[in-house]
PDB file of C-alpha atoms and ligand atoms in Angstrom:
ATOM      1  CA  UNK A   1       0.000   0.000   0.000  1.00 84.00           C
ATOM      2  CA  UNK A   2       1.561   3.330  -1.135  1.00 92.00           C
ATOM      3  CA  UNK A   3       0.986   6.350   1.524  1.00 95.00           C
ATOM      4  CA  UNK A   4      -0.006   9.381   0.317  1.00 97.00           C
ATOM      5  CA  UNK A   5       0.213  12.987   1.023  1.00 98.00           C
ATOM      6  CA  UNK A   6      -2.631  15.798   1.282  1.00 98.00           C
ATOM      7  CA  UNK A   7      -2.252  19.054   1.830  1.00 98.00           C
ATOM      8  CA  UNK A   8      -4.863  21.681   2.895  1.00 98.00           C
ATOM      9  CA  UNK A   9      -3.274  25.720   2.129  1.00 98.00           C
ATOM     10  CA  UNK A  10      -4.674  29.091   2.158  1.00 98.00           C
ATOM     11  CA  UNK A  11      -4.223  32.281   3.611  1.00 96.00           C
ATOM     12  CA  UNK A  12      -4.628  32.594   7.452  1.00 93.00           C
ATOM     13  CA  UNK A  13      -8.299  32.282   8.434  1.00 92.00           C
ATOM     14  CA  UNK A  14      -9.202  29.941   4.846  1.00 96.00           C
ATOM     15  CA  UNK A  15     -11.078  27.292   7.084  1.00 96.00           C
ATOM     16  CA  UNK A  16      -8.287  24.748   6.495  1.00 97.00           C
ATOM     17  CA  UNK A  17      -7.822  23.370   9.828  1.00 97.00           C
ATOM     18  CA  UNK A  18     -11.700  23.058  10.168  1.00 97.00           C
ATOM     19  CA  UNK A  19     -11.590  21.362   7.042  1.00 98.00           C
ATOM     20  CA  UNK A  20      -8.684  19.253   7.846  1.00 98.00           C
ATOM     21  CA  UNK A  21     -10.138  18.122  10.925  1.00 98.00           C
ATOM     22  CA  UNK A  22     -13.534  17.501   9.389  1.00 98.00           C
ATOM     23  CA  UNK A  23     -11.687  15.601   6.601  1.00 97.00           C
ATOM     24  CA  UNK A  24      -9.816  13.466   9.598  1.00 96.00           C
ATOM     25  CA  UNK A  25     -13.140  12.721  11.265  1.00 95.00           C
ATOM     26  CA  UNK A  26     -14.968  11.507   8.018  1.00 95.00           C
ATOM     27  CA  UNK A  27     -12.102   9.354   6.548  1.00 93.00           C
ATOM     28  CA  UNK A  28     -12.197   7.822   9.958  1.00 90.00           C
ATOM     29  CA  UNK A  29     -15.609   6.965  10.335  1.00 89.00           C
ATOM     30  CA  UNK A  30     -16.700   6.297   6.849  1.00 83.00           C
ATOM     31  CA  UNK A  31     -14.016   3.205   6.839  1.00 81.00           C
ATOM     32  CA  UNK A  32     -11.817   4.083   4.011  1.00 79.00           C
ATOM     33  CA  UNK A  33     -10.048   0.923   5.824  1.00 66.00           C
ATOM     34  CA  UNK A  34      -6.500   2.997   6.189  1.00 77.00           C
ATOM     35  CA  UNK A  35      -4.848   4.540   8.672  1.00 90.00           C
ATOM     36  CA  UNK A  36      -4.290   8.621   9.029  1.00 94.00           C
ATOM     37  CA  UNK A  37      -1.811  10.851  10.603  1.00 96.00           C
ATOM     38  CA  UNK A  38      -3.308  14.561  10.750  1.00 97.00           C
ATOM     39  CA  UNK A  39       0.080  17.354  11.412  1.00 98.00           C
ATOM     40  CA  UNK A  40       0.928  21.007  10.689  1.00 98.00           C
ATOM     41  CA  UNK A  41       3.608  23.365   9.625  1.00 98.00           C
ATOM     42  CA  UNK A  42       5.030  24.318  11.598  1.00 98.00           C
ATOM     43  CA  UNK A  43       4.706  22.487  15.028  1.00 98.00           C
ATOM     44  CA  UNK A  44       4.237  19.096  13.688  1.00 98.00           C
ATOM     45  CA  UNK A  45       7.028  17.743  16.011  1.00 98.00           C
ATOM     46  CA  UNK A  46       8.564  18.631  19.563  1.00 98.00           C
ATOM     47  CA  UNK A  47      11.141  20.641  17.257  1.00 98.00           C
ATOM     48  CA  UNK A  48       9.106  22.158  15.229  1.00 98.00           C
ATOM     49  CA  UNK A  49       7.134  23.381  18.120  1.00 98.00           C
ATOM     50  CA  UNK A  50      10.007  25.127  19.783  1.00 98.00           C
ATOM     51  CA  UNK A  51      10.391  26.620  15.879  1.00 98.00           C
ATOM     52  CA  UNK A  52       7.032  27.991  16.233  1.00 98.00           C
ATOM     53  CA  UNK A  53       6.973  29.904  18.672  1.00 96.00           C
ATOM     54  CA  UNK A  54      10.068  31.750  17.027  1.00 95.00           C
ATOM     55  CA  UNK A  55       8.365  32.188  13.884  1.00 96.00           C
ATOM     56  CA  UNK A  56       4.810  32.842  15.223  1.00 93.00           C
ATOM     57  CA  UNK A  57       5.425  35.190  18.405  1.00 88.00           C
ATOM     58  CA  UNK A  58       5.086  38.729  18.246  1.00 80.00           C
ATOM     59  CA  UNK A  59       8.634  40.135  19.324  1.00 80.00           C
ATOM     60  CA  UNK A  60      10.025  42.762  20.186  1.00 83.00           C
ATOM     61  CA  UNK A  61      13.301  41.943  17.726  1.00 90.00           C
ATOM     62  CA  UNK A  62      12.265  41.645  13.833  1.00 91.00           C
ATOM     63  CA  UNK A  63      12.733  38.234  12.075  1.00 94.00           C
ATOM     64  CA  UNK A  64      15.167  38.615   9.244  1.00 96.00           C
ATOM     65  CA  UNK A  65      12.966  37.428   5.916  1.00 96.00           C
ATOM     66  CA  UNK A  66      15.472  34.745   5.041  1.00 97.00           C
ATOM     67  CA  UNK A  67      16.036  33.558   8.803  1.00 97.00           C
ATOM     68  CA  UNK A  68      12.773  32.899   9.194  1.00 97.00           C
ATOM     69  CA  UNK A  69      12.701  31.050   5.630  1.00 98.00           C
ATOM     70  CA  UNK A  70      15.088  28.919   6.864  1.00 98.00           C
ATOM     71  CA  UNK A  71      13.152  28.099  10.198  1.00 98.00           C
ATOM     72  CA  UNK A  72      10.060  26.871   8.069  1.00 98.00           C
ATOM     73  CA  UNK A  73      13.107  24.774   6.499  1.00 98.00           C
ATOM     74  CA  UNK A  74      14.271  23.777   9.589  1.00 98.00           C
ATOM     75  CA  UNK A  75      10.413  22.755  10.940  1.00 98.00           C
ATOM     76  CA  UNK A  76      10.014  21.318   7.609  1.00 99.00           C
ATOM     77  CA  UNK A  77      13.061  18.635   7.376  1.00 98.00           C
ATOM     78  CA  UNK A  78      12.388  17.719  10.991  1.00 98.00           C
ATOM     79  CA  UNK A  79       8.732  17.018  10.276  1.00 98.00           C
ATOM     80  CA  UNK A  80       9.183  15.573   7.205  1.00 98.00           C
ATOM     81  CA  UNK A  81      11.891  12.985   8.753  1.00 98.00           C
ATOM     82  CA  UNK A  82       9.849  12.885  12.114  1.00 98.00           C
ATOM     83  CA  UNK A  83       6.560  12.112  11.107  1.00 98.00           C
ATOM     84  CA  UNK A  84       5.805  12.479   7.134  1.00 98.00           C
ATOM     85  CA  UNK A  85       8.021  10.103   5.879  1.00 98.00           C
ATOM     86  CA  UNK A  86       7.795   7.311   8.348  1.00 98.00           C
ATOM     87  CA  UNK A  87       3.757   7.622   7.832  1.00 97.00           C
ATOM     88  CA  UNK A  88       4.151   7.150   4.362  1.00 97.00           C
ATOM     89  CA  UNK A  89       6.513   4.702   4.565  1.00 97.00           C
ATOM     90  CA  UNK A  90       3.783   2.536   6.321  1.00 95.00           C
ATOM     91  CA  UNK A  91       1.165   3.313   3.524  1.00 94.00           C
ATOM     92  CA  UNK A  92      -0.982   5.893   5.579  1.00 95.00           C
ATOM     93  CA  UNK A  93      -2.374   8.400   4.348  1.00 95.00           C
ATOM     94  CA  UNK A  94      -1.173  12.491   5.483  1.00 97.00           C
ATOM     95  CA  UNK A  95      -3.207  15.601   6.067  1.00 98.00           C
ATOM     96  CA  UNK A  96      -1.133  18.012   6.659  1.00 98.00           C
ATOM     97  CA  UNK A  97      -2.481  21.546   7.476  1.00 98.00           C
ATOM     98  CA  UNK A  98       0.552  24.051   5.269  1.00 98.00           C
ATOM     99  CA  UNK A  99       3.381  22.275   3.363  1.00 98.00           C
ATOM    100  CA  UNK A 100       5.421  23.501   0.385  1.00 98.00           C
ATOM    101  CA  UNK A 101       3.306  26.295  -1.052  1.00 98.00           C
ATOM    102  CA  UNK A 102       3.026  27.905   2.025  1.00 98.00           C
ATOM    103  CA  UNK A 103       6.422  28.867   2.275  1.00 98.00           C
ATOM    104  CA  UNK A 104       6.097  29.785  -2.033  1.00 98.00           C
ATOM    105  CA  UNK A 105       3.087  32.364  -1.005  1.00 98.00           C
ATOM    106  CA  UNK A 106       4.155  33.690   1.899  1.00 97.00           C
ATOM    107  CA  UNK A 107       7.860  33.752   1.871  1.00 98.00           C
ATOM    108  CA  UNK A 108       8.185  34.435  -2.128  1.00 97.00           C
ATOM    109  CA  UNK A 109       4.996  36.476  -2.754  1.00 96.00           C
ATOM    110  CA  UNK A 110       4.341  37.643   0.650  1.00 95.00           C
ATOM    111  CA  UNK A 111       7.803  38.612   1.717  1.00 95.00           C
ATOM    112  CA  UNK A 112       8.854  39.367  -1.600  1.00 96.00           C
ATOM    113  CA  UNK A 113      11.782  36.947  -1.295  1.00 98.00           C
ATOM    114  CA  UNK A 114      13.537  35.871  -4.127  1.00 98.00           C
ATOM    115  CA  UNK A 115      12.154  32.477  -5.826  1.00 97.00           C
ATOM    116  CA  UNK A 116      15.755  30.959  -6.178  1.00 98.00           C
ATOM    117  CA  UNK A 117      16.072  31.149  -2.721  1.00 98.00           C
ATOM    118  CA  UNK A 118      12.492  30.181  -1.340  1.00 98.00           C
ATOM    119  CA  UNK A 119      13.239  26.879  -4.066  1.00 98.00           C
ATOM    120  CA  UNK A 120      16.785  26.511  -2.592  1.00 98.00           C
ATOM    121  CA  UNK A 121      15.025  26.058   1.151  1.00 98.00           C
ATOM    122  CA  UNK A 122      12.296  24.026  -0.396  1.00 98.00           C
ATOM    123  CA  UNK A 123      14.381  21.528  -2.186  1.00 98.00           C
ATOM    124  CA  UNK A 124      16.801  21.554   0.848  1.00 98.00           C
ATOM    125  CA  UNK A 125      14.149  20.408   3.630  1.00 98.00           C
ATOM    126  CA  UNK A 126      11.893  18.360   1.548  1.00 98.00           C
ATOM    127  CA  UNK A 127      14.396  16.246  -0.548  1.00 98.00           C
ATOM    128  CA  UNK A 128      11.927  16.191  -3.592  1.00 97.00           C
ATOM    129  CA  UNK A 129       8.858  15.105  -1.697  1.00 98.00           C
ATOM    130  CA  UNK A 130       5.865  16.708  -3.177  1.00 98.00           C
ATOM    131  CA  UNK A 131       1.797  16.183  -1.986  1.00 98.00           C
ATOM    132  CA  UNK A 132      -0.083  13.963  -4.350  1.00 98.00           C
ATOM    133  CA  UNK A 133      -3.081  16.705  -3.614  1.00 98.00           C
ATOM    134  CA  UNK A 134      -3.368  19.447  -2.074  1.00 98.00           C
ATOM    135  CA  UNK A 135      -6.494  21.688  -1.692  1.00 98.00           C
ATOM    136  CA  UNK A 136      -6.005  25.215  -1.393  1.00 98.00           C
ATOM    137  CA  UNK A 137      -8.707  27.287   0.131  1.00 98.00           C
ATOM    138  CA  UNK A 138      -9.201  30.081  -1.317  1.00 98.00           C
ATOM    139  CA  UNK A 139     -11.360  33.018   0.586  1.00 97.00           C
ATOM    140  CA  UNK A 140     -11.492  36.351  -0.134  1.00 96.00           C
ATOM    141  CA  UNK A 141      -8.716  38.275   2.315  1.00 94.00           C
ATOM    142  CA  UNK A 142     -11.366  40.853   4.089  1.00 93.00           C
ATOM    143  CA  UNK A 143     -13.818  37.714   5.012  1.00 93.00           C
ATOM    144  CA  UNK A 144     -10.464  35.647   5.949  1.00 92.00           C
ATOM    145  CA  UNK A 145      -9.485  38.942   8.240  1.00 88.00           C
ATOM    146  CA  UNK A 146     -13.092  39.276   9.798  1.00 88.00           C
ATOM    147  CA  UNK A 147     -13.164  35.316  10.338  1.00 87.00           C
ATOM    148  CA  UNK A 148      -9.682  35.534  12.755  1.00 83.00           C
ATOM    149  CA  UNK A 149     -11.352  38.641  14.572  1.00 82.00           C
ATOM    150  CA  UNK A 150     -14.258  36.522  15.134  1.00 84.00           C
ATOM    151  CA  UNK A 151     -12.470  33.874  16.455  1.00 76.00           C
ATOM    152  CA  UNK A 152     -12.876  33.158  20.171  1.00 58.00           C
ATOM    153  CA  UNK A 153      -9.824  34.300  21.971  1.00 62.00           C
ATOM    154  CA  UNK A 154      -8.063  35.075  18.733  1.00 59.00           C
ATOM    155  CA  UNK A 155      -5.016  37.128  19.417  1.00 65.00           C
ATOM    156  CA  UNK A 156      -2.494  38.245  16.413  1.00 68.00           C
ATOM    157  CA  UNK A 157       0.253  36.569  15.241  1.00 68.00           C
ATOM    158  CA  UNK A 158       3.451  37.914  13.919  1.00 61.00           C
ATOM    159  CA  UNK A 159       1.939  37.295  10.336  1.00 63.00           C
ATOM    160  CA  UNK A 160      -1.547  38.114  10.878  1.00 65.00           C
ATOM    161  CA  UNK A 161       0.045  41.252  11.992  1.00 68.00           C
ATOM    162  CA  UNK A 162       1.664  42.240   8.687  1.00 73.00           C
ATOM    163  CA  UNK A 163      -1.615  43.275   7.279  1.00 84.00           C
ATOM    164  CA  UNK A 164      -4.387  43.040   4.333  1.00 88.00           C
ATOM    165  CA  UNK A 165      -2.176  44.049   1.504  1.00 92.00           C
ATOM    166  CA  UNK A 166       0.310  41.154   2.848  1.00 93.00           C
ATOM    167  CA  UNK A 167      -2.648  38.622   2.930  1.00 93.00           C
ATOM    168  CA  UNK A 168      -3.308  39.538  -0.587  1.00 94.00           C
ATOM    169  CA  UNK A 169      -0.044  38.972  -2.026  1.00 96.00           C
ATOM    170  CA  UNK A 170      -0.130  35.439  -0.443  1.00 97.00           C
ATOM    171  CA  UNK A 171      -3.579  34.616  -2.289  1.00 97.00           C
ATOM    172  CA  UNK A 172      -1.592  36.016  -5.227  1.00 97.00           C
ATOM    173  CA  UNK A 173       0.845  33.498  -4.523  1.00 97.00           C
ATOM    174  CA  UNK A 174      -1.541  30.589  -3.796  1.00 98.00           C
ATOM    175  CA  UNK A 175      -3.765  31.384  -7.194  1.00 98.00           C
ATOM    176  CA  UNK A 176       0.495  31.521  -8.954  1.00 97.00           C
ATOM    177  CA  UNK A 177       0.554  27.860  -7.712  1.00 98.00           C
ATOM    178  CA  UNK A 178      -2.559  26.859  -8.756  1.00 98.00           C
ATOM    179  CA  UNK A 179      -2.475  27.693 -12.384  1.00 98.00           C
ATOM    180  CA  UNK A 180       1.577  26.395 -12.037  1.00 97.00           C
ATOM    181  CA  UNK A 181       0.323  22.942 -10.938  1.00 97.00           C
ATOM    182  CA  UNK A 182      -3.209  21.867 -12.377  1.00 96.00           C
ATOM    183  CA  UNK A 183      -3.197  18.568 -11.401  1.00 93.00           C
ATOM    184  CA  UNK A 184      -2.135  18.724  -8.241  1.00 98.00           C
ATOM    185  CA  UNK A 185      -3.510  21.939  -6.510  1.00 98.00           C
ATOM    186  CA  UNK A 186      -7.109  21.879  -6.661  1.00 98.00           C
ATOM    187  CA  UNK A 187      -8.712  25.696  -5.891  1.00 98.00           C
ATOM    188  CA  UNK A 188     -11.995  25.143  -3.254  1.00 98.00           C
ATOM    189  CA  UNK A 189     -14.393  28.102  -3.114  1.00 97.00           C
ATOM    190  CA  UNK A 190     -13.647  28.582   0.714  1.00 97.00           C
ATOM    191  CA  UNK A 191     -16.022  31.659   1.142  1.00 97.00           C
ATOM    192  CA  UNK A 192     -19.179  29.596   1.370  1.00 96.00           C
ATOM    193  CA  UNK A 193     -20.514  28.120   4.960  1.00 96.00           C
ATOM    194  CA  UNK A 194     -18.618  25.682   6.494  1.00 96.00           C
ATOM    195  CA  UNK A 195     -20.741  23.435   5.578  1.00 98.00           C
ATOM    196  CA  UNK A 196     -21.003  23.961   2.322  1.00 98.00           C
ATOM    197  CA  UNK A 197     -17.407  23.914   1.887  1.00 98.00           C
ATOM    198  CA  UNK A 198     -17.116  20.755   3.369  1.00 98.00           C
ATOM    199  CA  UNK A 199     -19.138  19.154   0.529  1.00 98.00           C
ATOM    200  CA  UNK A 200     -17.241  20.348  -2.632  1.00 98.00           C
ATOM    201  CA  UNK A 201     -14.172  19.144  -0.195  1.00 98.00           C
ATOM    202  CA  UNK A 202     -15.696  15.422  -0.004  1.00 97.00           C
ATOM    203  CA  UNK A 203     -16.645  15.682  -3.668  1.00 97.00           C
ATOM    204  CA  UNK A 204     -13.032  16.507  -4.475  1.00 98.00           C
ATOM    205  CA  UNK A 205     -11.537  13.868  -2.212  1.00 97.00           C
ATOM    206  CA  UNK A 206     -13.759  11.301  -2.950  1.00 95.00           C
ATOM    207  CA  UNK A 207     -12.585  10.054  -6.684  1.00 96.00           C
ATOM    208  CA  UNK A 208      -9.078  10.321  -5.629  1.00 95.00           C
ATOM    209  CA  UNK A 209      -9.393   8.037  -2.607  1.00 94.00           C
ATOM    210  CA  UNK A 210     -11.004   5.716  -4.686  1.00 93.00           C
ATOM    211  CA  UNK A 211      -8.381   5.527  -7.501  1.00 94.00           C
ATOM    212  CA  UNK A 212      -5.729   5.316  -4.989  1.00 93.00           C
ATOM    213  CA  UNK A 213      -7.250   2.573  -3.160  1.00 91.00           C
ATOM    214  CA  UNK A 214      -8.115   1.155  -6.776  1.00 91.00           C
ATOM    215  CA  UNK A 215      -4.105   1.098  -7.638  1.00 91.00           C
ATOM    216  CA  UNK A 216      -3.222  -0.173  -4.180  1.00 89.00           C
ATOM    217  CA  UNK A 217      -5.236  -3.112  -4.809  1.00 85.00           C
ATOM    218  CA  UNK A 218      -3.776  -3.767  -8.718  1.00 85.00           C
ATOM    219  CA  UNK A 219       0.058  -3.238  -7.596  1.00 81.00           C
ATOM    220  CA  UNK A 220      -1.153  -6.044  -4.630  1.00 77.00           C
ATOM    221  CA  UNK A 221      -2.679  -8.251  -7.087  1.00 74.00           C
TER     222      UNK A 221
HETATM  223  N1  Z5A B   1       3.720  29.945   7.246  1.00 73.71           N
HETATM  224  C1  Z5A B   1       4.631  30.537   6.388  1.00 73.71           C
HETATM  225  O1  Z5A B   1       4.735  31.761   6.336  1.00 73.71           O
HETATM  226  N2  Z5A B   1       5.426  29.745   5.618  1.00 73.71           N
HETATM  227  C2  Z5A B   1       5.371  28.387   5.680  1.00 73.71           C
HETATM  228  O2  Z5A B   1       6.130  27.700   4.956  1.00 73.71           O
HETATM  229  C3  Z5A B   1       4.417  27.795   6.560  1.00 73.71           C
HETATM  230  C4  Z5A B   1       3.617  28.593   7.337  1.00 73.71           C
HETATM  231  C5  Z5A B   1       4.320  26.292   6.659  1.00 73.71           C
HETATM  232  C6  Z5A B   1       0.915  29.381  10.606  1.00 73.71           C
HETATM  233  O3  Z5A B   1      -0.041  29.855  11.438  1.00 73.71           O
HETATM  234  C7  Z5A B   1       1.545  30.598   9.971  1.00 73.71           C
HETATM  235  O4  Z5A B   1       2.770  30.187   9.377  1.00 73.71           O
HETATM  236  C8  Z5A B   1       0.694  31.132   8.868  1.00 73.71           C
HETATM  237  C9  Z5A B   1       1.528  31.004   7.600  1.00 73.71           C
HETATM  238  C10 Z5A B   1       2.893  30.802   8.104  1.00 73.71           C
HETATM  239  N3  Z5A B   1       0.469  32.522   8.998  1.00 73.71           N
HETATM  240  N4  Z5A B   1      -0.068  33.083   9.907  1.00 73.71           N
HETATM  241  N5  Z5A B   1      -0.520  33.712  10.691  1.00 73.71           N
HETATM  242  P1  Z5A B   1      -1.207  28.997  12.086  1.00 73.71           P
HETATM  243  O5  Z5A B   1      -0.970  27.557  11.846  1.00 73.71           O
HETATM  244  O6  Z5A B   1      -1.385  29.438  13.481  1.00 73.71           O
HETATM  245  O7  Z5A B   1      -2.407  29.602  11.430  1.00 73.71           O
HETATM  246  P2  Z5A B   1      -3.059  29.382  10.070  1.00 73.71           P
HETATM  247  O8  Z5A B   1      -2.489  28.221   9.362  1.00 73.71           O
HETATM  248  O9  Z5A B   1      -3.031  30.651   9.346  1.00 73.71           O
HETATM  249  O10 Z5A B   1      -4.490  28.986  10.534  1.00 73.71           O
HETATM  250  P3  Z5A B   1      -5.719  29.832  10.978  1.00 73.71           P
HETATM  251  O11 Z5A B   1      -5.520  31.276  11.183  1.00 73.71           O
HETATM  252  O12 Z5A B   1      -6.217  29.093  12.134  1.00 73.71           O
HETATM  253  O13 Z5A B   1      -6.640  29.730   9.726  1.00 73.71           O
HETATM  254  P4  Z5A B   1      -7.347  28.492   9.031  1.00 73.71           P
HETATM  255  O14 Z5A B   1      -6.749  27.224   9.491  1.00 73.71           O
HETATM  256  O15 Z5A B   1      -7.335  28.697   7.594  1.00 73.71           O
HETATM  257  O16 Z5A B   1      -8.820  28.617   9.492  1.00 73.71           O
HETATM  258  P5  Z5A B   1      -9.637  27.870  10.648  1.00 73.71           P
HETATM  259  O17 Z5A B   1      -8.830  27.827  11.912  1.00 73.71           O
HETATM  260  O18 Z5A B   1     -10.213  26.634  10.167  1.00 73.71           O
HETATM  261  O19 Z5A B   1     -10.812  28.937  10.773  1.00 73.71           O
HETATM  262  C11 Z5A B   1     -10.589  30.225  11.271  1.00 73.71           C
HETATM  263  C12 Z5A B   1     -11.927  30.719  11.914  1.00 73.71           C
HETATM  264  O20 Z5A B   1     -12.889  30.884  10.875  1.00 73.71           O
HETATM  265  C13 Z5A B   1     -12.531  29.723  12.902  1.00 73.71           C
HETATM  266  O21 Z5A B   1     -13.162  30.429  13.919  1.00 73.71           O
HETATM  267  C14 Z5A B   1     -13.550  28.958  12.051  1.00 73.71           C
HETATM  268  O22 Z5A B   1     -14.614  28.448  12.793  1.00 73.71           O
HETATM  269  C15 Z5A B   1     -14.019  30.054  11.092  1.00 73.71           C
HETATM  270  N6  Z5A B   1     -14.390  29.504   9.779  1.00 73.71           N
HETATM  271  C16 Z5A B   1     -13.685  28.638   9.039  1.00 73.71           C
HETATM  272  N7  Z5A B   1     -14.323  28.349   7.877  1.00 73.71           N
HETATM  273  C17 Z5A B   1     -15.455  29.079   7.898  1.00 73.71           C
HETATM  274  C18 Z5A B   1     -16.546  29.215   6.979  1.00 73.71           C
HETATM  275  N8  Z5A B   1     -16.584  28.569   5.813  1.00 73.71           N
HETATM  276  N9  Z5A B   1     -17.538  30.065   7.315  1.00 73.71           N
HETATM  277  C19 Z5A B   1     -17.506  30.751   8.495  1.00 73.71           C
HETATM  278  N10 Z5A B   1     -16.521  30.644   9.417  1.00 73.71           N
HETATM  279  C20 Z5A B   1     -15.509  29.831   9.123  1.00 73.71           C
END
C-alpha cells in the first residue's frame, strides 16, 4: 500500500484546519479501511514546536525574511523525517495543514523573497517530496481577516500582523501555484458556509481516494 500525502493551504483564516479536521473525522468513520496521521507546519514535532513559537510570536526583535525562511526549512526537514516520511513509509495516508506552497506564497509572494532562494530552502528540507493533492482554500482576504477577529480568543500573530495588503499577495501566490500545478492543486471556493465547503471538499476527495485505493489493490494483485 503506497501512503499518500494531502495538503490543505490558504491564507490565514481559509477554514483549512476546520476542514482538515472535518476531513480526519470523516475518513475515519466512513471506513476508508487505512490509517491517518493529521500534522501542521510548523509544530508538527517537539522541534518544530520550539520553531514555532520563534516564527509565530510577536517580538520585540524583527525576524530577518530569510532567517525565518530557513526556520520553516528547519520545521520542515524535521517534520518531514519525524513524522511524514515514516507515515508514508507505512502506507498511511497524510493531512497536513501548510506544506510547500506555504512557504512559495508567503515567503516568495508575501515577503517578496527571491524564488531561487524560497526553491533553494524548499528543495533543501523536503528532498523532492511533493503532496499527491493538495487543496487550497481560497477566501477572499477581508472575510479571511473578519473570520480571525471573530475567532474566540483570537489574538495576532506575527503574520496576521503584517496586514491586508500582505494577505493579498499570499492569495496572489496561492492562485500563482494553482495555475503552475493543475493537477495537483485543486482551488476550493472557501467563502461559502462551512458546511457547504465541506461538501465540494468530499466531492473533491472522494474520486481520488477511490483511484488510490483502486491502484493499491492492482500493484497487490
Ligand atoms: N507559514 C509561512 O509563512 N510559511 C510556511 O512555509 C508555513 C507557514 C508552513 C501558521 O499559522 C503561519 O505560518 C501562517 C503562515 C505561516 N500565517 N499566519 N498567521 P497557524 O498555523 O497558526 O495559522 P493558520 O495556518 O493561518 O491557521 P488559521 O488562522 O487558524 O486559519 P485556518 O486554518 O485557515 O482557518 P480555521 O482555523 O479553520 O478557521 C478560522 C476561523 O474561521 C474559525 O473560527 C472557524 O470556525 C471560522 N471559519 C472557518 N471556515 C469558515 C466558513 N466557511 N464560514 C464561516 N466561518 C468559518
Amino acid at each position: 500500500m503506497q501512503g499518500r500525502l494531502i495538503t490543505f493551504e490558504g491564507i490565514d483564516g481559509a477554514g483549512k484546519t476546520t476542514q482538515l479536521q472535518w476531513v480526519r473525522s470523516w475518513l475515519a468513520d466512513a471506513g476508508w479501511a487505512r490509517s491517518l496521521v493529521a500534522t501542521r507546519e510548523p509544530g508538527g514535532t517537539g522541534i518544530g514546536r520550539h520553531l514555532r513559537s520563534v516564527l509565530l510570536q510577536v517580538n520585540d526583535e524583527v525576524l530577518d525574511d530569510r532567517a525565518e525562511l530557513l526556520l520553516y526549512a528547519a520545521d520542515r526537514a524535521q517534520h518531514i523525517a519525524q513524522v511524514i516520511e515514516p507515515a508514508l513509509a507505512e502506507g498511511q495516508w497524510v493531512l497536513c495543514d501548510r506544506f510547500t506552497d506555504s512557504t512559495f506564497a508567503y515567503q516568495g509572494l508575501g515577503r517578496g523573497l527571491e524564488m531561487g532562494l524560497v526553491e533553494q530552502s524548499v528543495r533543501m528540507a523536503t528532498q523532492g517530496l511533493q503532496p499527491d493533492l493538495t487543496l487550497w482554500f481560497d477566501v477572499d482576504p477581508e472575510m479571511a481577516a473578519k473570520r480571525r477577529q471573530d475567532r474566540a480568543g483570537g489574538g495576532t500573530d506575527r503574520l496576521e500582523a503584517a496586514g491586508l495588503a500582505f494577505q493579498k499577495r499570499t492569495r496572489q501566490g496561492f492562485q500563482e501555484l494553482a495555475t503552475q500545478f493543475p493537477g495537483r492543486i485543486v482551488q476550493v471556493d472557501g467563502n461559502q458556509e462551512l458546511e457547504a465547503v465541506f461538501v465540494i471538499v468530499k466531492e473533491i476527495l472522494e474520486p481520488r481516494l477511490k483511484q488510490w485505493l483502486s491502484e493499491d489493490l492492482m500493484e497487490v494483485s
